[in-house]
Amino acid sequence: MGVASNSHAAIQNLLKGAAKHCLKEGVDAHFFCTKKGDPELDDLGISVTSNPKILDNLQPKTVVGTTAWGFAREDLTDKFDYLLVDEAGQVSVANLVGMSQSARNIVLLGDQMQLGQPSQGTHPASSGLSVLDYLMRGQAVIEDTKGIFLGATYRMHSLVNRFVSDHFYNGELVARPENNIRELVDVQSNTLGTKLDNAGIVFLPVTHSGNTQGSQEEATAINDCASSLVGQSLTLEDGSTRALTWDDFLFVAPYNHQVKLLKQTLGDQAKVGSVDKFQGQEAPVVFLSLCTSDATESPRGIDFLFDPNRLNVAMSRAETLVVVVGNPSLATTRVNSLEQLKKVNVVSGLMSR
């Protein structure tokens, strides 16, 4: 089997999961990747090779992980029974065509309702689309005749998932009952008059003006709110409780300027970044700073700031609680099209929490 994705980190994550499963089930398999990673690779018996030497390492029960450059090699034509492509929503059709000759069967894994592929080149016709965008053509949930929709989230509390599911997955994504065990216990914090819930999505209004890419007002409010949560109790899935720490928070912002302000305000203890940085990660509590006073004056405008895929990624990082921080007037942003109206409606729904 071959395992491909857009990054070696994603590939190695899959290989480690597969290696652990084989060890648990007593399967004598062989694993290879083409870039050195963390020491866990060695612990799991995952060897490092190079693209030109992949063919030399092929034998029964072998799993090889590399990027499109490796699987597009002519010497690997029809050498794999299956090619599994992870994060297929970020893999272009052109790259898949290049890799496809290496395997007799292809399995695509991904979510086209999250961040798409990075734009690094120009491709003719539809070949520059991601594989999933090409197949789905704007549909939120794949048809039964085309594939399998994995309709259960193992991460989000149902009060977080409900909004995500209704707005991004046609209401078809459900949370496992076990997810609801993970809740904050007796949250007492009141920040700017906003009562934080034990779980779900909460809007923290911060009024400001003249901000386009960053808001110190929001950074200060987020610092106050997060500081008040540190030390409060979190119930885990096994029923035990522990105190929240700064490691339990992710702080997300759409613009690098706000990321910088949050880092300066929160300090090194906080995990701060853009939506792009945190795709694939998770935490009990997520803070999302919208940071712009007027969406029509923000860089790249409404279509970037209120992009459904970016909002989906930001909120779906949370296991228990999402705190959305923003200027309340964003909910009444002027629009120029029906598509923009739909985007503003999502934000308005967030602010009514």
XYZ file of C-alpha atoms in Angstrom:
353
model
C 0.000 0.000 0.000
C 1.073 3.548 -0.707
C 0.210 6.529 1.506
C 0.366 10.040 0.051
C -0.520 13.560 1.103
C 0.676 17.125 0.621
C 3.085 17.054 3.575
C 5.498 14.575 5.097
C 3.994 15.356 8.535
C 0.558 14.147 7.436
C 2.054 11.073 5.772
C 4.066 10.149 8.856
C 1.028 10.617 11.091
C -0.871 8.026 9.041
C 2.084 5.651 8.997
C 2.415 5.847 12.774
C -1.269 5.104 13.209
C -1.063 2.124 10.860
C 2.095 0.809 12.537
C 0.478 1.013 15.985
C -2.571 -0.858 14.719
C -0.423 -3.609 13.197
C 1.550 -3.989 16.422
C -1.697 -4.247 18.397
C -3.161 -6.839 16.028
C 0.066 -8.801 15.612
C 0.432 -8.058 11.896
C 4.006 -8.402 10.646
C 4.122 -5.383 8.298
C 6.933 -3.224 6.960
C 6.766 0.579 6.912
C 8.833 3.148 5.020
C 8.781 6.929 4.639
C 11.065 9.262 2.702
C 11.874 11.918 5.300
C 13.195 11.757 8.832
C 10.689 12.661 11.532
C 10.312 12.418 15.295
C 11.875 9.550 17.301
C 8.522 7.726 17.402
C 9.146 6.596 13.816
C 12.151 4.593 14.997
C 10.247 3.258 17.993
C 7.539 1.904 15.680
C 10.007 0.386 13.227
C 9.268 2.844 10.415
C 12.370 3.043 8.223
C 13.528 6.031 6.192
C 14.356 5.516 2.527
C 14.465 7.720 -0.586
C 12.203 7.904 -3.629
C 14.720 6.182 -5.976
C 15.032 3.279 -3.501
C 11.315 2.645 -2.878
C 11.208 -0.179 -5.422
C 14.100 -1.947 -3.677
C 12.117 -2.061 -0.413
C 8.846 -3.439 -1.795
C 7.769 -6.821 -0.451
C 4.492 -8.342 0.798
C 2.778 -6.423 3.648
C 4.669 -3.197 2.935
C 3.332 0.329 3.442
C 5.241 3.200 1.825
C 4.557 6.868 2.512
C 5.803 9.630 0.240
C 4.584 12.636 -1.740
C 3.422 12.886 -5.350
C 7.049 13.107 -6.516
C 7.663 9.565 -5.297
C 4.518 7.871 -6.559
C 4.764 9.522 -9.993
C 8.008 7.664 -10.715
C 7.854 5.402 -13.779
C 9.534 2.505 -11.966
C 6.581 2.303 -9.532
C 3.922 1.753 -12.215
C 1.339 -0.762 -10.881
C 3.523 -1.662 -7.913
C 0.865 -0.985 -5.260
C -2.501 -2.624 -4.700
C -3.869 0.547 -3.059
C -2.848 4.191 -2.928
C -4.403 6.042 0.010
C -4.411 9.834 -0.428
C -4.963 11.766 2.801
C -6.127 15.405 2.935
C -7.423 14.916 -0.607
C -9.131 18.300 -0.355
C -5.638 19.797 -0.643
C -4.340 17.565 -3.454
C -4.804 18.784 -7.021
C -6.275 16.674 -9.799
C -3.009 17.106 -11.692
C -1.007 15.593 -8.832
C -3.435 12.700 -8.426
C -3.175 11.877 -12.128
C 0.606 11.773 -11.740
C 0.396 9.426 -8.749
C -2.406 7.225 -10.043
C -0.222 5.083 -12.303
C 1.442 3.573 -9.220
C -1.651 1.724 -7.941
C -4.585 -0.370 -9.124
C -6.980 1.158 -6.575
C -7.157 4.668 -5.097
C -8.756 5.663 -1.777
C -9.336 9.397 -1.154
C -9.652 10.725 2.411
C -10.450 14.343 3.173
C -12.947 17.126 3.690
C -13.607 19.659 0.967
C -15.506 21.799 3.491
C -12.222 22.663 5.205
C -9.181 24.468 3.789
C -8.459 23.721 0.153
C -5.133 23.152 -1.514
C -2.523 25.926 -1.412
C -2.402 27.771 -4.753
C 1.151 27.464 -6.053
C 0.671 27.153 -9.781
C -1.651 27.482 -12.748
C -3.270 24.414 -14.289
C -5.467 24.168 -17.384
C -9.233 23.580 -17.168
C -10.218 21.848 -13.898
C -6.881 20.124 -13.261
C -5.915 22.765 -10.697
C -8.920 21.989 -8.500
C -8.441 19.775 -5.505
C -9.502 16.172 -6.060
C -12.504 16.538 -3.762
C -13.604 19.875 -5.233
C -13.489 18.233 -8.659
C -15.574 15.254 -7.510
C -18.034 17.063 -5.230
C -18.731 20.223 -7.262
C -19.856 22.233 -4.239
C -21.778 19.491 -2.439
C -21.283 19.456 1.336
C -21.844 15.696 1.723
C -20.803 13.051 -0.772
C -23.484 10.983 -2.496
C -23.763 7.310 -1.530
C -22.997 6.298 -5.113
C -19.661 8.156 -5.047
C -18.255 7.391 -1.637
C -18.754 7.138 2.110
C -19.519 10.099 4.372
C -17.945 9.540 7.789
C -20.833 11.119 9.663
C -19.632 10.880 13.284
C -17.248 13.323 14.935
C -15.032 11.917 17.675
C -13.896 15.411 18.685
C -16.663 17.962 19.072
C -19.185 18.206 21.883
C -22.694 18.044 20.426
C -23.281 21.736 21.286
C -20.290 22.668 19.112
C -21.069 20.122 16.441
C -24.686 21.213 16.044
C -23.725 24.575 14.559
C -20.911 23.093 12.455
C -23.146 20.313 11.148
C -26.127 22.558 10.337
C -24.085 25.201 8.495
C -21.407 23.126 6.769
C -22.610 19.493 6.449
C -26.350 19.692 5.740
C -27.051 18.656 9.336
C -25.682 15.146 8.697
C -22.610 15.250 10.972
C -23.347 13.875 14.445
C -21.348 13.800 17.668
C -20.762 10.578 19.586
C -22.585 10.552 22.940
C -19.209 10.090 24.642
C -18.108 13.508 23.379
C -20.609 15.184 25.693
C -18.808 13.908 28.786
C -16.039 16.419 28.041
C -17.377 19.594 29.683
C -16.118 22.443 31.804
C -17.355 22.244 35.385
C -19.345 25.119 36.928
C -17.784 27.897 34.874
C -18.051 31.072 36.923
C -16.308 33.466 34.564
C -18.123 36.553 33.377
C -16.182 38.564 30.820
C -17.610 41.884 29.616
C -21.001 40.704 30.814
C -20.869 37.413 28.885
C -21.507 34.191 30.812
C -19.374 31.358 29.503
C -21.083 28.000 29.091
C -19.789 24.592 30.156
C -19.769 23.577 26.479
C -20.819 24.872 23.073
C -20.280 28.154 21.234
C -20.307 31.503 23.023
C -20.077 34.961 21.436
C -18.009 37.547 23.306
C -18.878 41.014 21.910
C -16.104 43.609 21.803
C -17.015 46.915 20.184
C -14.266 48.747 18.293
C -13.727 50.834 15.173
C -11.031 51.475 12.603
C -9.445 48.021 12.847
C -8.847 46.111 9.614
C -6.333 43.340 10.386
C -5.939 43.463 14.146
C -7.729 44.542 17.313
C -5.925 45.142 20.595
C -9.355 45.440 22.203
C -10.136 41.843 21.280
C -6.676 40.630 22.280
C -7.111 42.162 25.742
C -10.605 40.679 26.169
C -9.343 37.239 25.093
C -6.465 37.422 27.554
C -8.854 38.298 30.396
C -11.258 35.509 29.433
C -8.582 32.822 28.996
C -6.849 33.811 32.237
C -10.133 33.394 34.110
C -10.548 29.878 32.696
C -7.087 28.649 33.700
C -7.432 26.431 36.745
C -11.113 25.710 36.262
C -12.138 22.073 36.035
C -12.565 20.045 32.862
C -14.286 16.659 32.864
C -12.543 14.140 30.624
C -14.125 11.343 28.616
C -13.249 8.762 31.271
C -15.168 10.799 33.859
C -12.131 12.145 35.685
C -11.492 15.865 36.080
C -8.433 18.066 35.887
C -7.641 21.761 35.865
C -7.476 23.677 32.582
C -4.047 24.958 31.579
C -2.829 27.206 28.777
C -2.057 24.056 26.784
C -5.817 23.428 26.579
C -6.441 26.561 24.481
C -5.980 27.414 20.820
C -6.131 31.082 19.811
C -7.067 31.544 16.163
C -7.210 34.682 14.009
C -7.707 35.311 10.269
C -4.826 37.780 9.837
C -1.150 37.646 10.786
C -1.358 41.091 12.376
C -3.906 39.845 14.902
C -1.835 36.717 15.458
C 1.065 38.999 16.378
C -1.086 41.088 18.747
C -2.385 37.949 20.447
C 1.134 36.596 20.893
C 2.280 39.871 22.412
C -0.719 40.033 24.742
C -0.935 36.359 25.771
C 2.774 35.578 25.912
C 4.744 32.459 25.082
C 2.423 30.268 27.143
C -0.326 30.539 24.507
C -0.743 28.555 21.268
C -1.587 31.262 18.743
C -1.860 31.018 14.969
C -3.849 31.423 11.804
C -6.584 29.050 10.688
C -4.114 27.454 8.267
C -1.682 26.643 11.067
C -4.202 24.784 13.203
C -5.925 22.603 10.605
C -5.650 19.053 11.910
C -5.158 20.100 15.537
C -7.590 20.126 18.463
C -8.007 21.464 21.999
C -10.721 21.602 24.665
C -11.201 25.371 24.178
C -10.798 27.482 21.037
C -10.831 31.281 20.886
C -11.641 32.748 17.461
C -10.854 36.451 17.060
C -12.585 38.069 14.071
C -10.558 41.238 14.812
C -11.992 43.443 12.025
C -14.244 46.415 12.766
C -15.833 46.512 9.296
C -15.678 43.440 7.065
C -16.050 45.504 3.890
C -12.797 47.323 4.685
C -10.808 44.256 5.699
C -8.064 42.783 3.477
C -9.639 40.485 0.865
C -13.072 41.538 2.146
C -16.067 39.494 3.219
C -15.214 36.508 1.059
C -12.017 35.843 3.026
C -13.014 36.947 6.539
C -16.328 35.059 6.455
C -15.150 32.167 4.285
C -17.217 29.132 5.416
C -14.325 26.700 5.113
C -12.086 28.836 7.304
C -14.810 29.319 9.919
C -15.462 25.581 9.849
C -11.810 24.732 10.463
C -11.484 27.284 13.271
C -14.534 26.139 15.218
C -14.168 22.423 14.627
C -10.790 22.407 16.412
C -12.726 22.575 19.695
C -13.559 19.529 21.776
C -15.713 21.393 24.298
C -16.016 25.178 23.990
C -15.623 27.824 21.268
C -15.412 31.495 22.243
C -16.017 33.725 19.213
C -14.793 37.273 19.798
C -15.775 40.095 17.475
C -17.396 43.433 16.825
C -21.214 42.920 16.948
C -21.717 45.154 13.897
C -20.151 42.454 11.705
C -23.522 40.686 11.832
C -25.065 43.505 9.769
C -22.327 43.777 7.144
C -23.497 45.112 3.766
C -23.329 42.576 0.932
C -23.157 42.639 -2.874
C -24.381 39.150 -3.713
C -26.450 36.241 -2.498
C -23.288 34.285 -1.722
C -22.027 37.075 0.517
C -25.412 37.211 2.249
C -25.115 33.505 3.058
C -21.675 34.106 4.575
C -22.891 36.997 6.716
C -25.810 34.849 7.871
C -23.356 32.265 9.231
C -21.524 34.959 11.210
C -24.845 36.392 12.415
C -25.757 32.920 13.630
C -22.502 32.724 15.580
C -23.176 36.052 17.244
C -26.623 34.969 18.372
C -25.229 32.194 20.516
